[in-house]
Amino acid sequence: MNVLNLWKKLCTVLVISSGLLATSAALAERGPATAEEKERVVKLAAAADKDPMGVMRSADGRWFEKWSDEVPDYMFGPDAGVFWFYNGVAKADLMRVLRFHHMLTVASYQVQKNITDPMRDPTVMEAKTIAGIEGLLRAYESLLAKNPENKVQAIDDLLVVRDKGGLSDFVKKLPPLPKR
């Protein structure tokens, strides 16, 4: 190995190391969610009920996605409801906006109830899942009103279940989440 190759490898290692250190330092500087951030999430979820696609594509939507990944004191992981519509219920753009809205609704629910890790308690996890599905259904109704081509029979069927008060039973019948 000549000196030039050695120098290139050394520079590569230094660049990668400094990038990792900078990322670690940035994450370490990130403190718990602030009251202002929590309020912003709740307001964003309410706005997304009326315009899920617009909120998802907005600067606030991008802020939320970054914030939800970085905030250290909340775990906004998936629930059985999200796996239900991932398994072929919704496709393409509709799936993306429903996934975003589900995540936003769940985060709003968790910050309002101060639930940092819902997986610690099955009852809390069930309530979180129901909240996420309710949000998903509100987003679907809004999207359907704007464009009837967004119609999905499985989601329409779930609207009927919701309207009859059966979401809790629906959630209890969903397959369990994989272990973390």
XYZ file of C-alpha atoms in Angstrom:
180
model
C 0.000 0.000 0.000
C 1.481 3.298 -0.984
C 1.385 6.516 0.994
C -1.377 8.042 -1.152
C -3.760 5.111 -0.545
C -2.946 5.154 3.148
C -3.626 8.898 3.259
C -7.005 8.435 1.464
C -8.059 5.723 3.907
C -7.025 7.816 6.880
C -8.989 10.809 5.564
C -12.041 8.610 4.951
C -11.905 7.261 8.498
C -11.552 10.778 9.912
C -14.502 12.109 7.881
C -16.743 9.210 8.890
C -15.684 9.449 12.534
C -16.297 13.182 12.709
C -19.721 12.712 11.088
C -20.670 10.069 13.633
C -19.436 12.208 16.500
C -21.357 15.226 15.235
C -24.536 13.151 14.897
C -24.094 11.684 18.377
C -23.471 15.119 19.836
C -26.553 16.541 18.126
C -28.718 13.716 19.451
C -27.221 14.077 22.928
C -28.082 17.795 22.886
C -31.712 17.034 22.036
C -33.625 17.248 25.278
C -37.108 16.042 26.145
C -40.146 17.284 24.257
C -41.038 20.833 25.189
C -44.541 22.058 25.980
C -44.445 24.116 22.770
C -43.520 21.063 20.677
C -46.274 18.984 22.241
C -48.803 21.728 21.576
C -47.564 21.971 17.991
C -48.089 18.220 17.495
C -51.647 18.377 18.868
C -52.543 21.338 16.629
C -50.922 19.667 13.634
C -52.962 16.500 14.188
C -56.180 18.536 14.324
C -55.255 20.320 11.082
C -54.377 17.002 9.445
C -57.861 15.666 10.191
C -59.151 18.242 7.701
C -56.269 18.191 5.188
C -54.069 15.126 5.685
C -52.233 15.429 2.366
C -51.540 19.138 2.796
C -50.177 18.709 6.313
C -48.044 15.736 5.296
C -46.443 17.760 2.485
C -45.985 20.928 4.551
C -42.917 22.172 6.383
C -44.772 21.351 9.616
C -45.254 17.781 8.419
C -41.546 17.448 7.696
C -40.764 18.991 11.094
C -43.025 16.431 12.779
C -41.351 13.472 11.063
C -37.907 14.695 12.124
C -39.075 15.569 15.640
C -40.788 12.205 16.199
C -37.580 10.396 15.238
C -35.349 12.529 17.447
C -37.316 13.308 20.606
C -35.780 11.037 23.261
C -38.572 10.832 25.822
C -41.356 9.325 23.669
C -41.574 6.071 21.748
C -43.944 6.478 18.812
C -43.462 2.983 17.448
C -45.971 1.021 15.398
C -49.069 -0.697 16.660
C -51.298 -3.469 15.340
C -53.495 -0.922 13.555
C -50.676 0.241 11.336
C -49.899 -3.346 10.323
C -53.565 -3.854 9.419
C -53.515 -1.213 6.694
C -49.952 -2.069 5.616
C -51.105 -5.543 4.670
C -52.707 -4.471 1.417
C -55.621 -2.409 2.719
C -54.332 0.861 1.236
C -51.902 1.389 -1.622
C -49.404 3.990 -2.859
C -50.172 7.636 -2.016
C -53.205 6.752 0.079
C -51.099 4.405 2.197
C -48.394 7.045 2.661
C -50.795 9.752 3.815
C -52.697 7.362 6.093
C -49.423 6.120 7.599
C -48.318 9.713 8.226
C -51.667 10.664 9.740
C -51.724 7.540 11.901
C -48.271 8.382 13.256
C -49.275 12.007 13.877
C -52.523 11.001 15.602
C -50.720 8.524 17.838
C -48.079 11.102 18.758
C -50.794 13.637 19.574
C -52.587 11.079 21.738
C -49.388 10.113 23.547
C -48.258 13.663 24.308
C -51.738 14.642 25.522
C -51.836 11.619 27.853
C -48.091 11.815 28.653
C -47.545 8.217 27.532
C -43.830 7.838 26.880
C -43.751 4.101 26.090
C -47.157 2.548 25.402
C -45.713 -0.947 24.962
C -45.166 -1.223 28.719
C -48.885 -1.635 29.369
C -51.209 -3.664 27.094
C -54.228 -1.539 28.074
C -52.398 1.655 27.139
C -51.197 0.053 23.904
C -54.769 -0.884 23.008
C -55.965 2.677 23.688
C -53.108 4.062 21.580
C -54.013 1.680 18.748
C -57.661 2.737 18.868
C -56.630 6.416 18.820
C -54.412 5.759 15.800
C -57.165 3.941 13.920
C -59.669 6.681 14.740
C -57.237 9.226 13.300
C -56.650 7.090 10.237
C -60.417 6.907 9.675
C -60.823 10.687 10.026
C -58.071 11.196 7.456
C -59.671 8.646 5.138
C -63.059 10.377 5.370
C -61.428 13.708 4.532
C -59.520 12.236 1.586
C -62.604 10.414 0.321
C -64.685 13.605 0.438
C -62.088 15.341 -1.744
C -61.617 12.449 -4.155
C -64.026 9.493 -4.375
C -61.298 7.493 -6.150
C -59.675 7.076 -2.722
C -62.451 4.631 -1.796
C -61.224 1.406 -0.164
C -63.848 -1.167 0.796
C -61.900 -2.536 3.784
C -61.656 0.956 5.277
C -65.335 1.611 4.526
C -66.116 -1.598 6.416
C -64.033 -0.352 9.339
C -65.990 2.921 9.335
C -69.140 0.856 9.888
C -67.425 -1.003 12.749
C -66.419 2.346 14.293
C -69.901 3.800 13.901
C -71.333 0.770 15.725
C -68.839 1.217 18.591
C -66.794 -1.848 17.690
C -63.245 -0.492 17.358
C -62.136 -1.984 20.665
C -63.255 -5.462 19.571
C -61.619 -4.918 16.176
C -58.301 -4.016 17.829
C -58.448 -7.019 20.161
C -58.760 -9.324 17.128
C -55.731 -7.881 15.310
C -52.620 -10.081 15.193
C -50.078 -9.268 17.909
C -47.096 -7.076 17.196
C -43.687 -8.669 16.764
C -41.619 -8.603 19.972
C -39.158 -5.747 20.243
